[in-house]
Each structure stands twice: as C-alpha cells, then as structure tokens.
Coordinates of C-alpha atoms and ligand atoms in Angstrom, one line a residue:
X44 CA -86.1 5.5 36.1
X45 CA -84.2 4.6 33.0
X46 CA -80.5 3.5 33.0
X47 CA -77.8 4.2 30.5
X48 CA -74.4 2.5 30.0
X49 CA -71.2 4.2 30.8
X50 CA -69.9 3.2 27.3
X51 CA -73.0 4.5 25.5
X52 CA -73.7 1.5 23.2
X53 CA -76.0 -0.7 25.3
X54 CA -79.8 -0.5 25.3
X55 CA -81.4 1.9 27.8
X56 CA -83.1 -0.3 30.5
X57 CA -85.4 0.0 33.5
X58 CA -84.4 -1.0 37.0
X59 CA -85.5 -4.6 36.9
X60 CA -83.5 -5.3 33.7
X61 CA -80.5 -3.5 35.0
X62 CA -80.6 -5.6 38.2
X63 CA -80.6 -8.9 36.3
X64 CA -78.1 -7.8 33.7
X65 CA -75.3 -6.7 36.0
X66 CA -72.8 -5.7 33.3
X67 CA -74.2 -3.8 30.3
X68 CA -74.0 -5.5 26.9
X69 CA -71.3 -3.1 25.6
X70 CA -69.1 -4.0 28.6
X71 CA -70.1 -0.8 30.5
X72 CA -71.8 -0.2 33.8
X73 CA -75.4 1.1 34.1
X74 CA -76.1 4.4 35.8
X75 CA -79.4 6.3 36.2
X76 CA -80.3 8.7 33.3
X77 CA -80.4 11.5 35.9
X78 CA -79.6 11.9 39.6
X79 CA -82.7 12.4 41.8
X80 CA -82.8 14.7 44.8
X81 CA -83.1 13.4 48.3
X82 CA -86.3 14.0 50.3
X83 CA -86.3 17.3 52.2
X84 CA -84.4 17.3 55.5
X85 CA -87.6 17.5 57.6
X86 CA -89.0 14.5 55.8
X87 CA -85.8 12.6 56.3
X88 CA -85.8 13.5 60.0
X89 CA -89.3 12.0 60.3
X90 CA -88.3 8.9 58.4
X91 CA -85.2 8.4 60.6
X92 CA -87.4 8.2 63.6
X93 CA -89.3 5.3 62.0
X94 CA -86.1 3.4 61.3
X95 CA -83.4 2.8 58.8
X96 CA -85.6 0.7 56.4
X97 CA -88.0 3.6 56.0
X98 CA -85.2 6.0 55.1
X99 CA -83.8 3.4 52.7
X100 CA -87.1 2.9 50.9
X101 CA -87.6 6.7 50.5
X102 CA -84.0 7.4 49.4
X103 CA -84.0 4.6 46.8
X104 CA -87.6 4.9 45.6
X105 CA -86.7 7.1 42.5
X106 CA -84.2 4.4 41.4
X107 CA -86.8 1.6 41.3
X108 CA -89.7 3.7 40.2
X109 CA -91.6 2.2 37.2
X110 CA -90.5 -1.3 38.2
X111 CA -91.4 -1.8 41.9
X112 CA -94.3 -0.1 43.7
X113 CA -93.6 1.9 46.9
X114 CA -95.5 -0.5 49.2
X115 CA -93.7 -3.6 47.9
X116 CA -90.3 -1.9 48.0
X117 CA -90.8 -0.7 51.6
X118 CA -91.7 -4.2 52.6
X119 CA -88.6 -5.6 51.0
X120 CA -86.4 -3.0 52.7
X121 CA -87.9 -3.8 56.1
X122 CA -87.3 -7.5 55.6
X123 CA -83.7 -7.0 54.5
X124 CA -82.7 -4.7 57.4
X125 CA -84.6 -6.8 60.0
X126 CA -81.6 -9.3 59.5
X127 CA -79.3 -6.8 61.2
X128 CA -78.4 -7.4 64.8
X129 CA -78.5 -3.8 65.9
X130 CA -81.7 -1.7 66.3
X131 CA -79.9 1.2 64.5
X132 CA -78.9 -1.2 61.7
X133 CA -75.7 0.9 61.0
X134 CA -74.9 2.7 64.3
X135 CA -72.5 5.6 64.6
X136 CA -69.9 5.2 67.4
X137 CA -67.9 8.3 68.4
X138 CA -64.1 7.7 68.8
X139 CA -62.9 11.2 69.5
X140 CA -64.2 14.8 69.6
X141 CA -64.7 15.0 65.8
X142 CA -64.4 11.4 64.6
X143 CA -67.0 8.6 64.3
X144 CA -67.1 5.0 63.0
X145 CA -70.2 3.9 61.3
X146 CA -70.5 0.2 62.0
X147 CA -71.8 -1.4 58.8
X148 CA -71.0 -4.9 60.0
X149 CA -74.0 -6.0 62.1
X150 CA -75.5 -8.0 59.2
X151 CA -75.5 -11.8 59.0
X152 CA -71.9 -12.3 57.7
X153 CA -70.2 -9.4 59.6
X154 CA -69.1 -7.4 56.5
X155 CA -70.6 -4.2 55.1
X156 CA -71.5 -6.1 51.9
X157 CA -74.5 -7.4 53.8
X158 CA -76.1 -3.9 53.6
X159 CA -76.4 -4.3 49.9
X160 CA -76.7 -8.0 49.4
X161 CA -79.5 -8.6 51.9
X162 CA -81.5 -6.2 49.8
X163 CA -80.3 -7.3 46.4
X164 CA -81.1 -11.0 47.0
X165 CA -84.6 -10.1 47.9
X166 CA -85.0 -7.8 44.8
X167 CA -83.8 -10.6 42.6
X168 CA -86.4 -13.0 44.0
X169 CA -89.1 -10.4 43.7
X170 CA -88.3 -9.5 40.1
X171 CA -87.8 -13.1 39.0
X172 CA -91.0 -14.3 40.7
X173 CA -93.0 -11.7 38.8
X174 CA -91.5 -12.9 35.5
X175 CA -91.7 -16.5 36.5
X176 CA -88.0 -17.0 35.7
X177 CA -85.2 -18.7 37.5
X178 CA -81.4 -17.8 37.4
X179 CA -78.2 -19.4 38.5
X180 CA -75.9 -16.9 40.1
X181 CA -72.3 -17.8 39.8
X182 CA -69.5 -16.0 41.4
X183 CA -65.9 -16.3 42.7
X184 CA -64.8 -15.1 46.2
X185 CA -61.6 -14.5 48.0
X186 CA -63.5 -14.4 51.3
X187 CA -66.0 -11.6 52.0
X188 CA -68.3 -11.4 49.0
X189 CA -69.2 -15.2 48.9
X190 CA -70.7 -15.4 52.4
X191 CA -72.6 -12.2 52.0
X192 CA -74.0 -13.2 48.5
X193 CA -75.0 -16.7 49.8
X194 CA -76.7 -15.2 52.9
X195 CA -78.5 -12.7 50.7
X196 CA -80.1 -15.3 48.5
X197 CA -80.4 -18.4 50.7
X198 CA -84.2 -17.9 51.2
X199 CA -84.8 -17.2 47.5
X200 CA -87.2 -19.4 45.5
X201 CA -86.0 -18.3 42.1
X202 CA -82.3 -18.3 42.5
X203 CA -79.6 -20.9 42.7
X204 CA -76.2 -19.7 43.8
X205 CA -72.8 -21.3 43.0
X206 CA -69.8 -19.7 44.7
X207 CA -66.3 -20.9 43.8
X208 CA -63.6 -20.3 46.4
X209 CA -59.9 -21.2 46.4
X210 CA -59.6 -24.3 48.6
X211 CA -57.5 -23.7 51.7
X212 CA -57.0 -20.0 50.9
X213 CA -59.9 -18.4 52.7
X214 CA -60.0 -18.0 56.5
X215 CA -61.9 -20.8 58.3
X216 CA -64.6 -18.3 59.4
X217 CA -65.1 -17.2 55.8
X218 CA -65.3 -20.8 54.5
X219 CA -67.7 -21.9 57.2
X220 CA -70.0 -19.0 56.5
X221 CA -70.4 -20.5 53.0
X222 CA -70.3 -24.2 53.7
X223 CA -72.6 -24.3 56.8
X224 CA -75.6 -22.8 55.1
X225 CA -78.1 -25.6 54.6
X226 CA -80.4 -24.1 52.1
X227 CA -81.0 -26.3 49.0
X228 CA -80.3 -23.5 46.5
X229 CA -76.8 -22.8 47.9
X230 CA -73.7 -24.4 46.6
X231 CA -70.2 -23.7 47.9
X232 CA -67.5 -25.2 45.7
X233 CA -63.9 -25.5 46.7
X234 CA -61.6 -25.1 43.6
X235 CA -58.1 -26.6 43.6
X236 CA -56.5 -23.2 42.7
X237 CA -56.2 -19.6 43.5
X238 CA -58.8 -16.8 43.7
X239 CA -57.7 -15.7 40.2
X240 CA -58.3 -19.2 38.9
X241 CA -61.8 -19.1 40.4
X242 CA -62.4 -15.7 38.7
X243 CA -61.1 -17.0 35.4
X244 CA -63.5 -20.0 35.6
X245 CA -66.5 -17.7 36.3
X246 CA -65.5 -15.5 33.3
X247 CA -65.1 -18.5 31.1
X248 CA -68.6 -19.8 32.0
X249 CA -70.1 -16.4 31.1
X250 CA -68.1 -16.3 27.9
X251 CA -69.6 -19.7 26.9
X252 CA -72.8 -18.2 25.4
X253 CA -74.6 -21.6 25.0
X254 CA -73.9 -22.6 28.6
X255 CA -74.7 -19.1 29.9
X256 CA -78.1 -19.2 28.2
X257 CA -78.9 -22.8 29.1
X258 CA -78.2 -22.2 32.8
X259 CA -79.6 -18.6 32.8
X260 CA -76.4 -17.4 34.5
X261 CA -76.4 -14.2 36.5
X262 CA -74.0 -12.3 38.7
X263 CA -74.2 -10.0 41.7
X264 CA -70.7 -8.7 41.8
X265 CA -69.8 -5.2 43.0
X266 CA -70.5 -3.6 39.6
X267 CA -74.2 -4.4 39.9
X268 CA -76.0 -1.1 40.1
X269 CA -78.4 -2.3 42.8
X270 CA -75.5 -2.9 45.2
X271 CA -74.2 0.7 44.7
X272 CA -77.7 2.0 45.2
X273 CA -78.2 0.3 48.5
X274 CA -75.0 1.8 49.8
X275 CA -76.1 5.4 49.2
X276 CA -78.5 5.2 52.2
X277 CA -76.0 5.0 55.1
X278 CA -74.2 8.1 53.8
X279 CA -77.5 9.9 54.0
X280 CA -78.4 8.7 57.5
X281 CA -74.9 9.4 59.0
X282 CA -74.5 12.9 57.4
X283 CA -78.0 13.9 58.5
X284 CA -77.6 12.5 62.0
X285 CA -74.5 14.7 62.5
X286 CA -76.3 17.6 60.8
X287 CA -73.5 17.9 58.2
X288 CA -71.2 18.9 56.8
X289 CA -69.4 15.5 57.2
X290 CA -66.4 14.0 55.5
X291 CA -66.3 10.3 55.0
X292 CA -63.2 8.1 55.2
X293 CA -63.8 4.9 53.2
X294 CA -61.7 1.8 53.2
X295 CA -61.6 1.1 49.4
X296 CA -61.1 -1.7 47.0
X297 CA -63.4 -1.7 43.9
X298 CA -64.5 2.0 44.6
X299 CA -68.1 0.9 44.9
X300 CA -68.5 2.2 48.4
X301 CA -66.8 5.6 47.6
X302 CA -69.0 5.9 44.5
X303 CA -72.1 5.4 46.6
X304 CA -71.0 8.3 48.8
X305 CA -70.4 10.5 45.8
X306 CA -73.9 9.7 44.6
X307 CA -75.4 10.6 48.1
X308 CA -73.5 13.9 47.9
X309 CA -74.8 14.5 44.3
X310 CA -78.3 13.9 45.6
X311 CA -77.9 16.6 48.2
X312 CA -76.6 14.9 51.4
X313 CA -74.5 17.3 53.5
X314 CA -71.1 15.7 52.7
X315 CA -68.0 17.9 52.4
X316 CA -65.5 15.4 50.9
X317 CA -64.1 11.8 50.8
X318 CA -61.0 10.3 52.1
X319 CA -60.1 7.3 50.0
X320 CA -58.2 4.8 52.2
X321 CA -56.2 2.0 50.6
X322 CA -53.7 -0.6 51.7
X323 CA -50.4 -1.3 49.8
X324 CA -52.5 -1.8 46.6
X325 CA -52.7 1.9 46.2
X326 CA -53.6 2.6 42.6
X327 CA -56.4 5.0 43.7
X328 CA -54.1 6.9 46.1
X329 CA -51.6 7.4 43.3
X330 CA -54.4 8.6 41.0
X331 CA -55.9 11.0 43.5
X332 CA -52.7 12.5 44.8
X333 CA -50.6 12.5 41.6
X334 CA -52.8 11.8 38.6
X335 CA -51.2 8.4 38.0
X336 CA -53.6 5.6 37.4
X337 CA -51.4 2.7 36.5
X338 CA -51.9 -0.9 37.4
X339 CA -49.3 -2.9 39.3
X340 CA -49.3 -6.5 40.6
X341 CA -51.6 -7.3 43.5
X342 CA -49.8 -7.7 46.8
X343 CA -51.4 -9.8 49.6
X344 CA -52.1 -7.8 52.8
X345 CA -53.9 -8.3 56.2
X346 CA -56.8 -6.4 54.6
X347 CA -57.5 -8.9 51.8
X348 CA -60.9 -7.4 50.7
X349 CA -59.0 -4.3 49.5
X350 CA -56.3 -6.3 47.6
X351 CA -57.4 -5.1 44.2
X352 CA -55.5 -3.3 41.5
X353 CA -58.2 -2.1 39.1
X354 CA -61.2 -0.5 40.8
X355 CA -64.0 -1.4 38.4
X356 CA -66.6 1.0 39.9
X357 CA -64.3 4.0 39.1
X358 CA -65.8 3.8 35.6
X359 CA -69.0 5.3 36.8
X360 CA -67.2 8.4 38.1
X361 CA -65.1 8.6 35.0
X362 CA -68.3 8.7 32.9
X363 CA -69.4 11.8 34.9
X364 CA -66.0 13.4 34.5
X365 CA -66.4 13.0 30.7
X366 CA -69.8 14.8 30.9
X367 CA -71.5 11.4 30.4
X368 CA -69.9 10.8 27.0
X369 CA -69.9 7.0 26.6
X370 CA -67.7 7.0 23.5
X371 CA -64.9 9.0 25.3
X372 CA -65.2 6.8 28.4
X373 CA -65.0 3.6 26.3
X374 CA -61.9 4.8 24.5
X375 CA -60.2 5.9 27.7
X376 CA -60.8 2.4 29.2
X377 CA -59.7 0.7 26.0
X378 CA -56.4 2.6 26.2
X379 CA -56.1 1.7 29.9
X380 CA -56.4 -2.0 29.0
X381 CA -53.7 -1.8 26.4
X382 CA -51.3 0.5 28.1
X383 CA -52.0 -0.2 31.8
X384 CA -52.3 3.5 32.4
X385 CA -55.3 5.9 32.5
X386 CA -55.0 9.6 31.8
X387 CA -57.5 12.3 32.6
X388 CA -57.1 16.0 31.6
X389 CA -55.8 18.5 34.2
X390 CA -59.1 20.5 34.1
X391 CA -61.1 17.3 34.8
X392 CA -58.9 16.6 37.8
X393 CA -59.4 20.1 39.2
X394 CA -63.1 20.0 38.6
X395 CA -63.9 16.5 39.9
X396 CA -61.1 15.2 42.1
X397 CA -59.2 18.0 43.8
X398 CA -61.0 19.3 46.9
X399 CA -63.5 16.5 46.9
X400 CA -61.3 13.4 47.2
X401 CA -58.2 13.0 49.3
X402 CA -56.3 9.7 49.5
X403 CA -54.1 7.8 51.9
X404 CA -52.4 4.4 51.8
X405 CA -51.4 2.3 54.8
X406 CA -49.1 -0.7 54.9
X407 CA -49.6 -3.6 57.2
X408 CA -47.3 -2.3 59.9
X409 CA -49.1 1.1 60.0
X410 CA -52.5 -0.7 60.0
X411 CA -51.5 -2.9 63.0
X412 CA -50.3 0.2 64.9
X413 CA -53.6 2.0 64.2
X414 CA -55.6 -1.0 65.5
X415 CA -53.4 -0.9 68.7
X416 CA -53.8 2.9 69.0
X417 CA -57.6 2.9 68.8
X418 CA -57.8 0.0 71.2
X419 CA -55.5 1.9 73.7
X420 CA -57.5 5.1 73.4
X421 CA -61.1 3.8 73.2
X422 CA -61.1 0.0 74.0
X423 CA -62.7 -0.5 70.6
X424 CA -61.4 -3.4 68.5
X425 CA -61.2 -2.4 64.8
X426 CA -60.7 -4.9 61.9
X427 CA -57.8 -4.1 59.6
X428 CA -59.9 -2.6 56.8
X429 CA -61.7 -0.2 59.2
X430 CA -58.4 0.8 60.8
X431 CA -57.0 1.9 57.5
X432 CA -60.0 4.2 57.3
X433 CA -59.5 5.7 60.8
X434 CA -55.8 6.2 60.1
X435 CA -56.7 8.1 56.9
X436 CA -59.3 10.2 58.8
X437 CA -56.8 11.1 61.5
X438 CA -54.0 12.1 59.1
X439 CA -56.1 13.9 56.5
X440 CA -58.6 15.8 58.7
X441 CA -58.3 19.5 59.2
X442 CA -60.7 19.4 62.2
X443 CA -64.0 18.8 60.4
X444 CA -66.4 16.0 61.4
X445 CA -65.3 12.7 59.9
X446 CA -67.2 9.4 59.7
X447 CA -65.0 6.3 58.9
X448 CA -67.0 3.5 57.5
X449 CA -66.5 0.3 59.6
X450 CA -66.5 -2.3 56.8
X451 CA -66.0 -5.5 58.8
X452 CA -66.5 -6.9 62.3
X453 CA -63.1 -7.4 64.1
X454 CA -64.0 -11.1 64.7
X455 CA -63.8 -11.6 60.9
X456 CA -60.1 -10.9 61.0
X457 CA -59.2 -12.2 64.5
X458 CA -55.5 -13.0 63.8
X459 CA -54.6 -9.4 62.8
X460 CA -56.6 -7.9 65.7
X461 CA -54.9 -10.3 68.2
X462 CA -51.5 -9.5 66.8
X463 CA -52.1 -5.8 67.3
X464 CA -53.8 -5.8 70.6
X465 CA -53.3 -9.2 72.3
X466 CA -57.1 -9.6 72.4
X467 CA -58.8 -12.2 70.3
X468 CA -62.3 -10.8 69.3
X469 CA -65.2 -13.2 69.8
X470 CA -67.8 -14.0 67.2
X471 CA -71.2 -12.5 68.0
X472 CA -73.9 -14.7 69.5
X473 CA -75.6 -15.6 66.2
X474 CA -72.3 -17.1 64.9
X475 CA -71.0 -18.4 68.2
X476 CA -71.5 -22.1 67.1
X477 CA -70.1 -21.6 63.6
X478 CA -67.1 -23.7 64.2
X479 CA -69.2 -26.8 65.2
X480 CA -71.9 -26.5 62.5
X481 CA -71.8 -29.3 59.8
X482 CA -70.2 -28.3 56.5
X483 CA -71.6 -29.0 53.1
X484 CA -69.4 -28.5 50.1
X485 CA -68.1 -30.0 46.9
X486 CA -64.5 -30.0 45.6
X487 CA -63.5 -29.7 42.0
X488 CA -60.2 -29.5 40.1
X489 CA -59.4 -26.2 38.4
X490 CA -60.9 -27.3 35.2
X491 CA -63.7 -25.6 33.2
X492 CA -65.4 -28.8 32.0
X493 CA -65.6 -30.2 35.5
X494 CA -66.9 -27.0 37.0
X495 CA -69.5 -26.6 34.2
X496 CA -70.7 -30.2 34.8
X497 CA -71.1 -29.5 38.5
X498 CA -73.0 -26.2 37.9
X499 CA -75.4 -28.0 35.6
X500 CA -76.0 -30.8 38.1
X501 CA -76.7 -28.5 41.1
X502 CA -78.9 -26.1 39.0
X503 CA -80.9 -29.1 37.6
X504 CA -81.7 -30.2 41.2
X505 CA -84.0 -27.2 41.5
X506 CA -85.3 -26.7 37.9
Ligands
PLP1137 C1 -65.4 -5.3 50.0 C2 -64.7 -4.7 51.1 C3 -64.1 -3.5 51.1 C4 -63.9 -2.7 49.7 O1 -65.1 -2.2 49.3 P1 -65.2 -1.6 47.8 O2 -66.7 -1.2 47.6 O3 -64.8 -2.7 46.9 O4 -64.4 -0.4 47.7 C5 -63.5 -3.0 52.2 N1 -63.6 -3.6 53.4 C6 -64.2 -4.8 53.5 C7 -64.2 -5.5 54.8 C8 -64.8 -5.4 52.4 O5 -65.4 -6.6 52.5

C-alpha cells in the first residue's frame, strides 16, 4: 500500500515510512492511495470466532502490505491485544432494547487509546529493529494520551519516550500511570506550566531541525495514520456482531475515532451513520448541524480528553470531500488558519455530511445527569466521555441499533462519576496498587533549553 498526503506536496510513501513520519513533510496527513474492501462476511465470521486479534490482522493487512508480512503482522496483533483484560478485547454491553456500549477501555491504561497504541508501539519497534534504527518519541499530554503511549512502548528496544505533562494539572491516577512505569526507556517529565506550554515545548523541539535530527525525534500523536488504522477494527467487529446496519455514537475530540468509523464504512462495514458527540467545545457540532466551523477558546470540562477546538483528523475527511485534491485542501486549511473559519460548499455538505453525520453537544450538567440516568436504569457506571455518547445516541436515534463507543473506564474519572451517582468506581485489579507504587519522574521549568538538555541526557542513556 502506498500513502499520499492530504496536501498533495509530500512524497508518496509505504506503510513503514508513514508510521515513522507521523506528519507529512508538506504539513498534511497521510492517507492510503485507495480504500481496500473488507474480507467477505463469512470470512469475517470465521475470524471472529478465532478472536479479535485475528480479525484485526485481516482487516488491517492491506494497509501494511509490502512492508510487513502477514505472519509477522498477525503475531504483533496477537501480542498487542493479549494485553487487554477481557477475553472479547472490546466487549459489547447492551443498555436497552436497541442500544449498546462497546467497552474500549479494558487495556492497560483504561482508555480507548490503548487499542491503537498497544499495536503502534510494537509496530515502531518492529520497523526500527529491521532498519537498525532508534528514535526518541516526544509528546505532550493533558492526561490520557501520555499513559497510553508510555504503556505502548515500555517494552520497546528501539524507542525512548519522553512525555511532558503539566505539573499538578493531571489527575493523580493519570500522573501515576506515567511515573510508576519502571522501564528504562520511559521518561515522564513534569513541566512547571500548562498543557499548552507542554505542547509548545514539543513543537519547538520539532522545529529545531538540528536537535530533531540529532535526537531522531518522532511522534505518535493522534494524527499518526497507524493509530487511525487500528481503530477501524472495532467498528467492523461491532457492526458485524449486530449483523448491521448499526449507527455509532462517538465521543469526539480530534475526530480520529469518527474518521476510523468512516473508513470502516467506506471499506464495506454495515454502518448506517455516525453521531458525533462533543462537550461544550462543540466546533464539530456547529459544523455538522449548521455548516459553521469556527474556532473558539477551549473551555475546561469534566470530559477533558474532548477539550479540543480544532479537530486535526478532520483534514482526512476534508481531503475526500475535495475529491482528493491536495491543493484545494491545503488552501482551505490555510484560510482556516488565517480567518479562524472553514467553509465548505453546500453540495459538499449534502453529499458527505448530511444523512451520514449527526451531532450533539452536552454540557457538564447534562453529562452528570446522563451518568446518573444510566446508573439508575442499568447499574452501569459510565465515565463522562462515554456518557456524552450515550446521551447523543438516545436523543438522536430514530429507533435503529446504536453502538456508543465507551472511551474510558469510569475509574479513570472517579470524581465526576461519584458526583453523579454517589458511587466511587474502583480501579480494576491490575491497577489496584497504583497509589502505592514508587514514582519516578523529573521536573523542569517551562524552558526550551532546559527541556532539550533533559531530553538529550535521557536519550543518551540508551544510545
Ligand atoms: C482521546 C479521547 C477521546 C477523543 O478521541 P478523538 O479520537 O480525539 O476524537 C474521547 N474520550 C476519551 C476518554 C479519550 O481519551
């Protein structure tokens, strides 16, 4: 499989190069040159009996072809999904006659990001090992991505990872999920600043070309194609398990998860439509319901992993809406950056958005009420992100089957869950002693030179 950039000016690459590159050189995002078809339904049914990893390997095989052989790829998928603490990996739980929650949070760090990052960490190590190369992944986190990225690469021989987090501004569970990992290639760094400061420091390190090349910097943020690819699989298993057609309600931030669903639909999965669920940061809701894509300031909510104003993965859908014209896409995004507002033509909206995407936004009060309602009716505790999804599903549905993606375990956001239900969710057994594990971290001031010095020190320990 070959990959092209959404802005049309970067070299066409194979899977392994796209994996390591992350962002394309023209600032665009990589997408496959063409969309493959899913295996036939009978073939998928047979694979489903063998387990999630076998379906995953078959669904993703066309995306890695030419770079990773089938046998190796199947082994990597099996290893990645063996880390999940549920035999179904991503089980479907029914909450009323036509509604389900697909629990994507049985991975090591209790957020759906594990589904992608357990695989992507292993793919990095495989590709780098074959090339005899080593990279230093640097990233910033406000809470969920850092732990999942660290856990995904903690066993890797060819990767160091440095995660910057804002000191005192993550939850204690989130911090400890990063600082209690004892692997020598893992470095959690507390920055005296905000999440935006951490992101700016990461950007500045990438923009320092000499430093970037010396350290062989790499990123596994949510625009990495391999992360999107891994998320296609659970849409396929859920829609087939329910024999389609199925609508999906997706708690949304960067649009990566919705985009993966759109790709599954494009590949032939029996999916009727998508419900895009947002919190008060509702740029996508405004775009889908009224055609208005204009950025506003980010507001802090009880669903912090969706506190995003510009949904970077939307660019991949925009590229399709422009009939894969990179120049038009690049120009549209340039205008968005300068004016803060994105326009698409009415016929593009009717062809691509209307009928296939609906949207809903929930403020914190409504989210807490939804957690309380689902608990009252089913005894299930939902985290605030998932609850925004079930609220959207209930309000938008016209009676069809709907699967809401359960993006985080309730114990990851215990304060909100307790506020809504009076019940404090317990951490699962594999994390029960998290609060007593020894922490290992370094602290730095919010200063590029200091951070770069620290990154070169920790990366040198291994090289
Ligand atoms: C990251 C995250 C989201 C948002 O996912 P996107 O792919 O950015 O849309 C939603 N819920 C939780 C719990 C997350 O960690």
